[in-house]
mmCIF file of C-alpha atoms in Angstrom:
data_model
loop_
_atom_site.group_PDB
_atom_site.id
_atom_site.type_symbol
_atom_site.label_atom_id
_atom_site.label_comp_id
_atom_site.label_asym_id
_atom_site.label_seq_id
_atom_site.Cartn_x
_atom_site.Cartn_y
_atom_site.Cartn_z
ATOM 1 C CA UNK A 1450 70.417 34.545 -4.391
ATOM 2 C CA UNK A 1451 69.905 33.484 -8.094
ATOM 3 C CA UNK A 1452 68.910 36.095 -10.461
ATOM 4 C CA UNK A 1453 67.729 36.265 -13.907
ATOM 5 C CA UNK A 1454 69.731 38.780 -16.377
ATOM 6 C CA UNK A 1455 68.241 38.972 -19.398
ATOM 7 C CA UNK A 1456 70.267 41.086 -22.526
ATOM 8 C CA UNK A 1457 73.084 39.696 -20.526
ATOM 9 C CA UNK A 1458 75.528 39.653 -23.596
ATOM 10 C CA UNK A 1459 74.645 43.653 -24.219
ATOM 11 C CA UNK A 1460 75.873 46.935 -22.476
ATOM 12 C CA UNK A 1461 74.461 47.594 -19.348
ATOM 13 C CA UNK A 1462 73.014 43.961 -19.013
ATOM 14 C CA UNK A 1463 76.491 42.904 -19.216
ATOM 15 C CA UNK A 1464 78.123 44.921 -16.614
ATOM 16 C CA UNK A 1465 75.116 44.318 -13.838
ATOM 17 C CA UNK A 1466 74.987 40.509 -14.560
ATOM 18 C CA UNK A 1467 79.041 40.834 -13.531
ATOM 19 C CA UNK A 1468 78.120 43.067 -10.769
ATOM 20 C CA UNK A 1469 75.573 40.487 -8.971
ATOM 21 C CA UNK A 1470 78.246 37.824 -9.332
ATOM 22 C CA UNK A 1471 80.309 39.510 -8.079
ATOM 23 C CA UNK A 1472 78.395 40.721 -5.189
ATOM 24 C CA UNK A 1473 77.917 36.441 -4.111
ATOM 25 C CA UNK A 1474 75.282 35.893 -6.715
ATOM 26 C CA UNK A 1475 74.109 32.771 -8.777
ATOM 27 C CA UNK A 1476 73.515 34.278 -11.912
ATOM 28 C CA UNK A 1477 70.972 32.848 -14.593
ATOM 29 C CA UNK A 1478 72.204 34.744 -17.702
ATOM 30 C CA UNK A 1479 69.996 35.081 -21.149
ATOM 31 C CA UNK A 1480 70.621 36.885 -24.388
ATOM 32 C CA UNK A 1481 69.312 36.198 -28.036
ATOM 33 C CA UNK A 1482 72.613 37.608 -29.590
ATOM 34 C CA UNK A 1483 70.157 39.711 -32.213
ATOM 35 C CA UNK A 1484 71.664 41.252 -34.794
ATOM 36 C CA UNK A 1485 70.466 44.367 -34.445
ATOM 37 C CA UNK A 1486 74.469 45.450 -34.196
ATOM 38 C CA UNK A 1487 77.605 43.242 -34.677
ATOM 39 C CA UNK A 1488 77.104 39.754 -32.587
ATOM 40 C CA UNK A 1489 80.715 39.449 -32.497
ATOM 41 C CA UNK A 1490 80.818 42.277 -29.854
ATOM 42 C CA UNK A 1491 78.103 40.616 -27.940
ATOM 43 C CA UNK A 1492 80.405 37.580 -28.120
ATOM 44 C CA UNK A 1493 83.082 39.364 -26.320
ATOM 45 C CA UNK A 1494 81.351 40.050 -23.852
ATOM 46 C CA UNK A 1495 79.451 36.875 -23.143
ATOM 47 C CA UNK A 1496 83.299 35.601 -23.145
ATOM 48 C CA UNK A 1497 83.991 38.179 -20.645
ATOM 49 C CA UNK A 1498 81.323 36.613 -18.331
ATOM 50 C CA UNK A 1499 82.058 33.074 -19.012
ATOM 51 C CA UNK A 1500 85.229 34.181 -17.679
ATOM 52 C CA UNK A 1501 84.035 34.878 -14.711
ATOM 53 C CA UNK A 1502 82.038 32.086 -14.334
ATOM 54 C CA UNK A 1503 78.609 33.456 -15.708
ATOM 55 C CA UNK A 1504 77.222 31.401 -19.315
ATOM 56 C CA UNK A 1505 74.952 33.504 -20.988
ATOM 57 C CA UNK A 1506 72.403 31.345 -22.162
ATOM 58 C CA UNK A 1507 70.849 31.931 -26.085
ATOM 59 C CA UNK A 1508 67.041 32.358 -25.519
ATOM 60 C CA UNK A 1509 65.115 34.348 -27.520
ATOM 61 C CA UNK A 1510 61.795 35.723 -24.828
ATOM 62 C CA UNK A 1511 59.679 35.729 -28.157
ATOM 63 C CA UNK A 1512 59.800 32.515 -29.172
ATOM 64 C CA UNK A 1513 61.484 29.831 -27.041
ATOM 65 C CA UNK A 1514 60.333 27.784 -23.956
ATOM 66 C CA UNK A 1515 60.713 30.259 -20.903
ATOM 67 C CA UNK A 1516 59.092 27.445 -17.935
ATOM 68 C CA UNK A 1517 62.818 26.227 -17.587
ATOM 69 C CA UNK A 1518 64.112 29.509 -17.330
ATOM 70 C CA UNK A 1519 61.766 31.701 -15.269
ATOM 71 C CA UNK A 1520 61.648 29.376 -12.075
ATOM 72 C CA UNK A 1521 60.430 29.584 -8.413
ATOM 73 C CA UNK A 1522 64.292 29.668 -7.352
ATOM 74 C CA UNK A 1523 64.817 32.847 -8.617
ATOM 75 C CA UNK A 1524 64.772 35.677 -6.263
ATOM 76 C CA UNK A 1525 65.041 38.935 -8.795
ATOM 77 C CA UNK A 1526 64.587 39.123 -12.623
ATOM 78 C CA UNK A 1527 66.442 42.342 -14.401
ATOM 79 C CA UNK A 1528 65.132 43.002 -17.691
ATOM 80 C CA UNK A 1529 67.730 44.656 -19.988
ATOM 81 C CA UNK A 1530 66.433 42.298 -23.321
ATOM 82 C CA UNK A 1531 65.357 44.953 -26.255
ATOM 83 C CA UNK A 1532 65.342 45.934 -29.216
ATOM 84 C CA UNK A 1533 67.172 49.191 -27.980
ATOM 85 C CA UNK A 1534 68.141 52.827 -30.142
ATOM 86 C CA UNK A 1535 66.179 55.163 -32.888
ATOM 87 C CA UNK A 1536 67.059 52.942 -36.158
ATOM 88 C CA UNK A 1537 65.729 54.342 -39.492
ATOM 89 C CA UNK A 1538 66.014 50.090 -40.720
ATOM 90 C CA UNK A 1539 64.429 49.116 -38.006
ATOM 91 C CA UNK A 1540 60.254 48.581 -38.062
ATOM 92 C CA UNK A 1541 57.817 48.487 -35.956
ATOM 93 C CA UNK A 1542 56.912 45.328 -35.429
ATOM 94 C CA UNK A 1543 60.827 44.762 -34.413
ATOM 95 C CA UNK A 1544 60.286 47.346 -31.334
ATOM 96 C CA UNK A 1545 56.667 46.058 -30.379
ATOM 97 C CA UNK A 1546 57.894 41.944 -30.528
ATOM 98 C CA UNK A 1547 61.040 42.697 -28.646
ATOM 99 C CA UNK A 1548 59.977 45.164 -26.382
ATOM 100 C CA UNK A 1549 56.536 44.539 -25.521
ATOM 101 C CA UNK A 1550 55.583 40.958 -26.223
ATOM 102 C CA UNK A 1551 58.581 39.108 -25.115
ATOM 103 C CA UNK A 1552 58.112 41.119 -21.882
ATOM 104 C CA UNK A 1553 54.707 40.161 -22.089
ATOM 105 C CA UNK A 1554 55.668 36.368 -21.887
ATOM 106 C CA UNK A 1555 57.605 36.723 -19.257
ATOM 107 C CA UNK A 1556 54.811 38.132 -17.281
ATOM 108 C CA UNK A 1557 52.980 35.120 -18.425
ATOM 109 C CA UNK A 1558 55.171 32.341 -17.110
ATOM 110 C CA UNK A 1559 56.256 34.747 -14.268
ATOM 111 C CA UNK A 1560 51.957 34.502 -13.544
ATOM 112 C CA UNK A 1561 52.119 30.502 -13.092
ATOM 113 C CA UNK A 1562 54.574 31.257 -9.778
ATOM 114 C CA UNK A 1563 53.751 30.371 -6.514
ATOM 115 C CA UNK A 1564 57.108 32.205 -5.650
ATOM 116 C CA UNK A 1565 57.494 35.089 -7.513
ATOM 117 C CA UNK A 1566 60.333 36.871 -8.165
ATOM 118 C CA UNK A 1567 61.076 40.903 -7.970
ATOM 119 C CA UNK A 1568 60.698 42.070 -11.308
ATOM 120 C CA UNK A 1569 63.214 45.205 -12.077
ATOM 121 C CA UNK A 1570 62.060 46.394 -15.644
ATOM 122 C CA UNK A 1571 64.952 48.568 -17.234
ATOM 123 C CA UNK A 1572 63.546 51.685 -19.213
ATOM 124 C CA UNK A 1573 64.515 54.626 -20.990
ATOM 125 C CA UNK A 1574 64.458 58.484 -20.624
ATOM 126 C CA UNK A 1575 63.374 58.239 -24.510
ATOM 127 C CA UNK A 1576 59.831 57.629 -22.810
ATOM 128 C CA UNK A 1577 59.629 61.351 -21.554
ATOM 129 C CA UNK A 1578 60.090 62.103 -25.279
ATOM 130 C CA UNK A 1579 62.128 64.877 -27.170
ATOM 131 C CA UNK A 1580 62.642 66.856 -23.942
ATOM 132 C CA UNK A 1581 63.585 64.448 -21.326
ATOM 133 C CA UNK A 1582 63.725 66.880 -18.053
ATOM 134 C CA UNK A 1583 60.535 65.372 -16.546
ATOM 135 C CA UNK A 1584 59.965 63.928 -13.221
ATOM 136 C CA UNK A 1585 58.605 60.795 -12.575
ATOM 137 C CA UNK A 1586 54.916 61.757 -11.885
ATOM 138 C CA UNK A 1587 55.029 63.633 -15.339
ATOM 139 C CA UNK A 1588 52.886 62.325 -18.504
ATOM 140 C CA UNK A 1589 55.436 61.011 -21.442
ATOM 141 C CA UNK A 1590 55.469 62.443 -24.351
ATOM 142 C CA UNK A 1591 57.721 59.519 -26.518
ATOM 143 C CA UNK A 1592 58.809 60.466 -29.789
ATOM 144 C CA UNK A 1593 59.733 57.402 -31.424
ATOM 145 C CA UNK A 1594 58.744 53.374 -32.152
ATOM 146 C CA UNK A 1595 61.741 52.471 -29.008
ATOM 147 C CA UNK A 1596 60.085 54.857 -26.320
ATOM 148 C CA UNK A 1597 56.135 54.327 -27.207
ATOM 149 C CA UNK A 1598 57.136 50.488 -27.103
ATOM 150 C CA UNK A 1599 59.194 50.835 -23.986
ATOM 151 C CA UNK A 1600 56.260 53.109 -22.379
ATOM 152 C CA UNK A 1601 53.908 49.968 -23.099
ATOM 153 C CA UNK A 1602 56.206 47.519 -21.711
ATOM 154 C CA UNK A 1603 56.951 49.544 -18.367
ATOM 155 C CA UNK A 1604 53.005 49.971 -18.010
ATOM 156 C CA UNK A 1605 52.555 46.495 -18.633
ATOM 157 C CA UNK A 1606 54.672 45.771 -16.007
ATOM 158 C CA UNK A 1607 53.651 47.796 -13.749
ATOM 159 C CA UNK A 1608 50.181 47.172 -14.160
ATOM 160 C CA UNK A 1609 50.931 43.773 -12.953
ATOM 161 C CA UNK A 1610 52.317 45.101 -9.502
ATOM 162 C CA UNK A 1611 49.271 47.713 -9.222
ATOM 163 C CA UNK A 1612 47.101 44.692 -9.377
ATOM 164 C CA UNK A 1613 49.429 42.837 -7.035
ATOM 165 C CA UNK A 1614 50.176 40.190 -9.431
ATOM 166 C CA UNK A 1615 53.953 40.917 -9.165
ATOM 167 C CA UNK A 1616 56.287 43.008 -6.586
ATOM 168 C CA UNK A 1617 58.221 45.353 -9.350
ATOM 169 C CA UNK A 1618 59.558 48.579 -10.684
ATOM 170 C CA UNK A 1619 60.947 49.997 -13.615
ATOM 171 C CA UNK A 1620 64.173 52.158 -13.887
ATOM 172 C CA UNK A 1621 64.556 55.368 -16.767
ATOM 173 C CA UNK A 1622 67.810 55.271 -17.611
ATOM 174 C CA UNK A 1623 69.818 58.483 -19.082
ATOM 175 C CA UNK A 1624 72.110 58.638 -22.135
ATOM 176 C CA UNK A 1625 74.456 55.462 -20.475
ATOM 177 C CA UNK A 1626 78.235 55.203 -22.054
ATOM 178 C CA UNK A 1627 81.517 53.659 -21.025
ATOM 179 C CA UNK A 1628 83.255 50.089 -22.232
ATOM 180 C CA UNK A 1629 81.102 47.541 -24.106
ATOM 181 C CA UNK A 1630 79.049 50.591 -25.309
ATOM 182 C CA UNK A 1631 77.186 49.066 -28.360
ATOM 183 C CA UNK A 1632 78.939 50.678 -32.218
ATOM 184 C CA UNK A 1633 75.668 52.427 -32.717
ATOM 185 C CA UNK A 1634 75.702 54.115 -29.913
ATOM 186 C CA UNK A 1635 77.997 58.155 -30.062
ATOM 187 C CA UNK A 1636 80.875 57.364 -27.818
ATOM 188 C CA UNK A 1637 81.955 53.947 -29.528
ATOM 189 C CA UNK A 1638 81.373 55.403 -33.008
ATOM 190 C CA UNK A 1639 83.097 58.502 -32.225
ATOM 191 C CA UNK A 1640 86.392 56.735 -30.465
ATOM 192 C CA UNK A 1641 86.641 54.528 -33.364
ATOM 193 C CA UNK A 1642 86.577 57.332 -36.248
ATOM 194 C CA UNK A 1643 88.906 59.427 -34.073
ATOM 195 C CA UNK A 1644 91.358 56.622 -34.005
ATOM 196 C CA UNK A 1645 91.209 55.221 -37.267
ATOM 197 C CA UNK A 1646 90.826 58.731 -38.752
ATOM 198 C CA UNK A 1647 87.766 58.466 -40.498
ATOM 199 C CA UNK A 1648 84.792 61.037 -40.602
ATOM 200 C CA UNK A 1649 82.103 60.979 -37.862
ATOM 201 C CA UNK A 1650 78.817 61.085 -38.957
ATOM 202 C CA UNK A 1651 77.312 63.666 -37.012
ATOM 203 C CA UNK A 1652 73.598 64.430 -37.504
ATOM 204 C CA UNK A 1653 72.930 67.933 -38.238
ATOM 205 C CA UNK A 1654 71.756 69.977 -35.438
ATOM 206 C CA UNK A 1655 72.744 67.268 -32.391
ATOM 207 C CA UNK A 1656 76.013 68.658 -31.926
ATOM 208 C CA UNK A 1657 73.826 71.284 -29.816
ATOM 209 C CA UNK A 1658 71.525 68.325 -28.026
ATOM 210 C CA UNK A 1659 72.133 68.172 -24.298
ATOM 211 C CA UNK A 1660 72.386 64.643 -22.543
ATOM 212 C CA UNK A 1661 72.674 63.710 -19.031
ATOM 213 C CA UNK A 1662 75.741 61.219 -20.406
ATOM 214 C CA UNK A 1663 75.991 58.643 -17.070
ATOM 215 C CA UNK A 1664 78.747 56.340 -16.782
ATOM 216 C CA UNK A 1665 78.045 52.746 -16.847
ATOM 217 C CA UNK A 1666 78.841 52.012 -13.377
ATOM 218 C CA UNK A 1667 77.348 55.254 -12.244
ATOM 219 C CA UNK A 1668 73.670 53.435 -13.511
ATOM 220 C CA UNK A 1669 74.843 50.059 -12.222
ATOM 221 C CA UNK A 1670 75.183 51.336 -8.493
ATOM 222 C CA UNK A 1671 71.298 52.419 -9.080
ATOM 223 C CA UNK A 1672 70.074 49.259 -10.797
ATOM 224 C CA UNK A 1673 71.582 46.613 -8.457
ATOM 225 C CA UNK A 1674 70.430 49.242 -5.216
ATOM 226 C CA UNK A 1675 66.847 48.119 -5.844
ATOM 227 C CA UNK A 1676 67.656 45.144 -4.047
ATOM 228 C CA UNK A 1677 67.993 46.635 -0.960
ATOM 229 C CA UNK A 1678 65.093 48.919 -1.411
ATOM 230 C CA UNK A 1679 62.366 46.645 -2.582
ATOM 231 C CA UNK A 1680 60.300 48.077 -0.111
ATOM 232 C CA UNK A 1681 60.121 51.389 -1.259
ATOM 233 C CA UNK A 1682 60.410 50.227 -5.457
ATOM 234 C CA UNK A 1683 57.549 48.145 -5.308
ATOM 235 C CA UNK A 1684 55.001 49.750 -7.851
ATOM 236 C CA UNK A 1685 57.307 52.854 -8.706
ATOM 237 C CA UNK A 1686 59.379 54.197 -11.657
ATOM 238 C CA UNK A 1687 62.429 55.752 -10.724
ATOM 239 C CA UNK A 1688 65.020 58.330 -13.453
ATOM 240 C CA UNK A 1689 68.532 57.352 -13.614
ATOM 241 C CA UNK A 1690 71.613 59.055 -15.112
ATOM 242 C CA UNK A 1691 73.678 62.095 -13.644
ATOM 243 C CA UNK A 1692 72.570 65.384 -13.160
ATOM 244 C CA UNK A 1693 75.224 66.805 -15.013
ATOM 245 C CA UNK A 1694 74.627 68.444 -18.655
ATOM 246 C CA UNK A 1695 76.783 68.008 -21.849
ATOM 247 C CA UNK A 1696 76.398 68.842 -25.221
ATOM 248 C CA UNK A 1697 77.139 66.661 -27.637
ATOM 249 C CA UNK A 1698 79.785 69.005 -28.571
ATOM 250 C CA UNK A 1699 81.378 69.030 -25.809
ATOM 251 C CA UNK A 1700 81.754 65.227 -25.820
ATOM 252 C CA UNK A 1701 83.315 65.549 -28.986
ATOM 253 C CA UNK A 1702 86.101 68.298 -27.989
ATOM 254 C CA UNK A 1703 86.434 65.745 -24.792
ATOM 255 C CA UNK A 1704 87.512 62.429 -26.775
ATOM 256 C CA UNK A 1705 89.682 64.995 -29.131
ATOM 257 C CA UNK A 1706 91.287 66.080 -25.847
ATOM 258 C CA UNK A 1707 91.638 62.746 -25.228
ATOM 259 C CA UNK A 1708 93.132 61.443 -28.011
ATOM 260 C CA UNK A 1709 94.835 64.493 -28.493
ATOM 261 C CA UNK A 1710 93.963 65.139 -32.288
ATOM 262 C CA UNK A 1711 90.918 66.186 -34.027
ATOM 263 C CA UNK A 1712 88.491 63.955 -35.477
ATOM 264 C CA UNK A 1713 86.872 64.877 -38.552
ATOM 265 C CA UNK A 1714 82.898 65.213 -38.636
ATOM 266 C CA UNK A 1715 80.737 64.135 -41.967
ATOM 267 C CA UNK A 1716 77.617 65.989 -41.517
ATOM 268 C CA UNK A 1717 73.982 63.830 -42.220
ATOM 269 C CA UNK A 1718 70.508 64.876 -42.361
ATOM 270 C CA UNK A 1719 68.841 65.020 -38.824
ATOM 271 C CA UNK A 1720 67.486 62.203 -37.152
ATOM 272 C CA UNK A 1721 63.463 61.919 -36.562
ATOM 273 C CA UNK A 1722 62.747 61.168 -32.917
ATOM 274 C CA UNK A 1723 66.269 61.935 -31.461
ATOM 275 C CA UNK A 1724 65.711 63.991 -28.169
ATOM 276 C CA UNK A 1725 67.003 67.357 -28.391
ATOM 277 C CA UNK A 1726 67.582 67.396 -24.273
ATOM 278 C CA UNK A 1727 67.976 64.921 -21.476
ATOM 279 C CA UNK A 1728 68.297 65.907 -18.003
ATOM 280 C CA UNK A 1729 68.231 63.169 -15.388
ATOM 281 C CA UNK A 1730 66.210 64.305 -12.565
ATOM 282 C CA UNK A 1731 67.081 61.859 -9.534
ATOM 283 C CA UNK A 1732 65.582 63.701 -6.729
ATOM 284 C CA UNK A 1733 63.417 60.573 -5.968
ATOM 285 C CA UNK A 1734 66.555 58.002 -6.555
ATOM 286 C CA UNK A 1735 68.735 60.342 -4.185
ATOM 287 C CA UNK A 1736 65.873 60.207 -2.068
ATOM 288 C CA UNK A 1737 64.652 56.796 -2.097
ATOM 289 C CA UNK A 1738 68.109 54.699 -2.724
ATOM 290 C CA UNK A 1739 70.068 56.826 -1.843
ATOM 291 C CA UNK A 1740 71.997 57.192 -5.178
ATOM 292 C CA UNK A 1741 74.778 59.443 -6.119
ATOM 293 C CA UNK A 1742 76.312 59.337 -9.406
ATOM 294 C CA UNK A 1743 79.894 60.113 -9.221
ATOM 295 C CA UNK A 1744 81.960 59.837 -12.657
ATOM 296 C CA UNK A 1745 83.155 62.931 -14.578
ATOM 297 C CA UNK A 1746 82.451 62.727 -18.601
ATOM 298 C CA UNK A 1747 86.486 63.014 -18.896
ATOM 299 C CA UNK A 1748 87.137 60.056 -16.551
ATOM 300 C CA UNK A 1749 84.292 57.870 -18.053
ATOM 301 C CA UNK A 1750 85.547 58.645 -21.270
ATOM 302 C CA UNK A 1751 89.066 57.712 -20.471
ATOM 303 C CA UNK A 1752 87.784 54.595 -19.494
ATOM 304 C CA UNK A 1753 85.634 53.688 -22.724
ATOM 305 C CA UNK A 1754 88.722 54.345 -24.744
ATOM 306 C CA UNK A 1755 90.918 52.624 -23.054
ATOM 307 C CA UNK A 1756 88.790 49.671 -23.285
ATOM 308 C CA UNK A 1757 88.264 50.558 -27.131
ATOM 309 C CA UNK A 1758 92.139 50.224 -27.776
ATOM 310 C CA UNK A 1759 92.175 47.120 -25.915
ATOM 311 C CA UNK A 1760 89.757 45.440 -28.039
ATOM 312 C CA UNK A 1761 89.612 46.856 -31.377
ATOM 313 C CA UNK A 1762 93.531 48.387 -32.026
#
């Protein structure tokens, strides 16, 4: 089948664009290398596709010509593009154009098709707010400009398959880590202080936050298992992430354990919006497509810095 990846040349959009392909896929990779965070990581892993026989396309869904892109041939679009994270230099109008109206032209384009594709919208547990334990039936409470935005863009979506414009779903994903995580994000910024010995800048108060951390691949077994489910997706929202609780202390004393040293933490004013608690509830996942996260925080972690000292020692 040919599928549409878009954020192809980020995290998670990365790893399930090489998943497809390498499941028999023809994949139609897209990316607008934003510099939200270094493009030169990005890069690397557009590099690591091309590899593999997968060019990730520059396209930005705001602005540029979609018709060419978004065509009756393909069979599933996943939707990773976003402006992703809780950024204090980021504004509004960054979320809203990223998150809402370039998913918004899509929908547009996708509209004009005879043929439509399934439309797999990847969200966020920062929709359910500062205390992300909710089920899926549950009213969000977001806390920030990324989950309100994301919120509208799921609902926007999924309005579209209520109305049976569209066959869809949308996915809430929880606290994801592991290689190509982006140098915002805890675990990259973390593994890179503790081995360079610099300070981590640790916001005050989160070292007590509890997060459903999920392995990359863990969430990419879930994403690319809508395909054989579409069925049972079709109009639904579905959590995520491991069932599993960490604080963020304890992925701290993990990486020192790890790396076998301490790293030293530089203590910053709290963060407004940051979720105090996630907890991945995946009854209807386990239920429904029949998913099973399986990876430890210690072996995911082992991973992520191996793949650190790889490319950045």
């Amino acid at each position: 089948m040919k599928i549409l990846v878009t954020g192809a040349a980020g995290f998670i959009g990365s790893h399930t664009a090489e998943r497809l392909h390498a499941m028999g896929h023809e994949i139609v990779a897209i990316d607008n290398f934003s510099e939200y965070y270094d493009v030169s990581l990005k890069k690397m892993n557009a590099k690591t596709l091309a590899d593999k026989g997968i060019e990730v396309q520059k396209i930005d869904l705001r602005t540029d010509d979609l018709s060419g892109i978004i065509t009756e041939e393909i069979s599933f679009v996943f939707h990773f593009a976003a402006q992703p994270g809780i950024s204090a230099t980021s504004t509004f109008e960054a979320y809203f154009s990223n998150n809402f109206q370039a998913t918004q032209r899509m929908l547009d384009v996708l509209e004009t098709l005879e043929n439509k594709p399934f439309f797999v919208n990847i969200a966020t547990s920062s929709i359910y707010g500062l205390h992300a334990t909710l089920t899926e039936d549950e009213a969000p409470l977001p806390a920030s400009w990324y989950g309100v935005t994301k919120l509208a863009a799921e609902q926007l979506v999924l309005a579209y398959t209520r109305r049976g414009l569209l066959e869809g779903t949308s996915l809430r994903l929880y606290s994801v880590y592991g290689p190509r995580e982006r140098p915002d994000k805890l675990y990259t910024r973390l593994i890179g202080c503790g081995l360079n010995n610099k300070p981590f800048p640790l916001y005050e108060g989160s070292e007590k936050h509890l997060r459903s951390f999920t392995y990359v691949q863990d969430i990419v077994d879930g994403i690319v298992s809508v395909m054989d489910h579409t069925d049972v997706c079709n109009t639904e929202i579905f959590n995520l992430g491991t069932e599993e609780e960490n604080t963020t202390a304890t992925g701290i004393a993990t990486v020192e354990d790890i790396l076998g040293h301490r790293i030293t933490v530089a203590n910053k004013p709290p963060r407004p919006g940051d979720q105090s608690r996630t907890k991945a509830n995946i009854d209807k996942a386990r239920r429904l497509l029949n998913y099973n996260p399986q990876t430890g925080l210690k072996e995911g972690l082992e991973a992520q810095v191996a793949w650190f000292r790889e490319n950045f020692m």
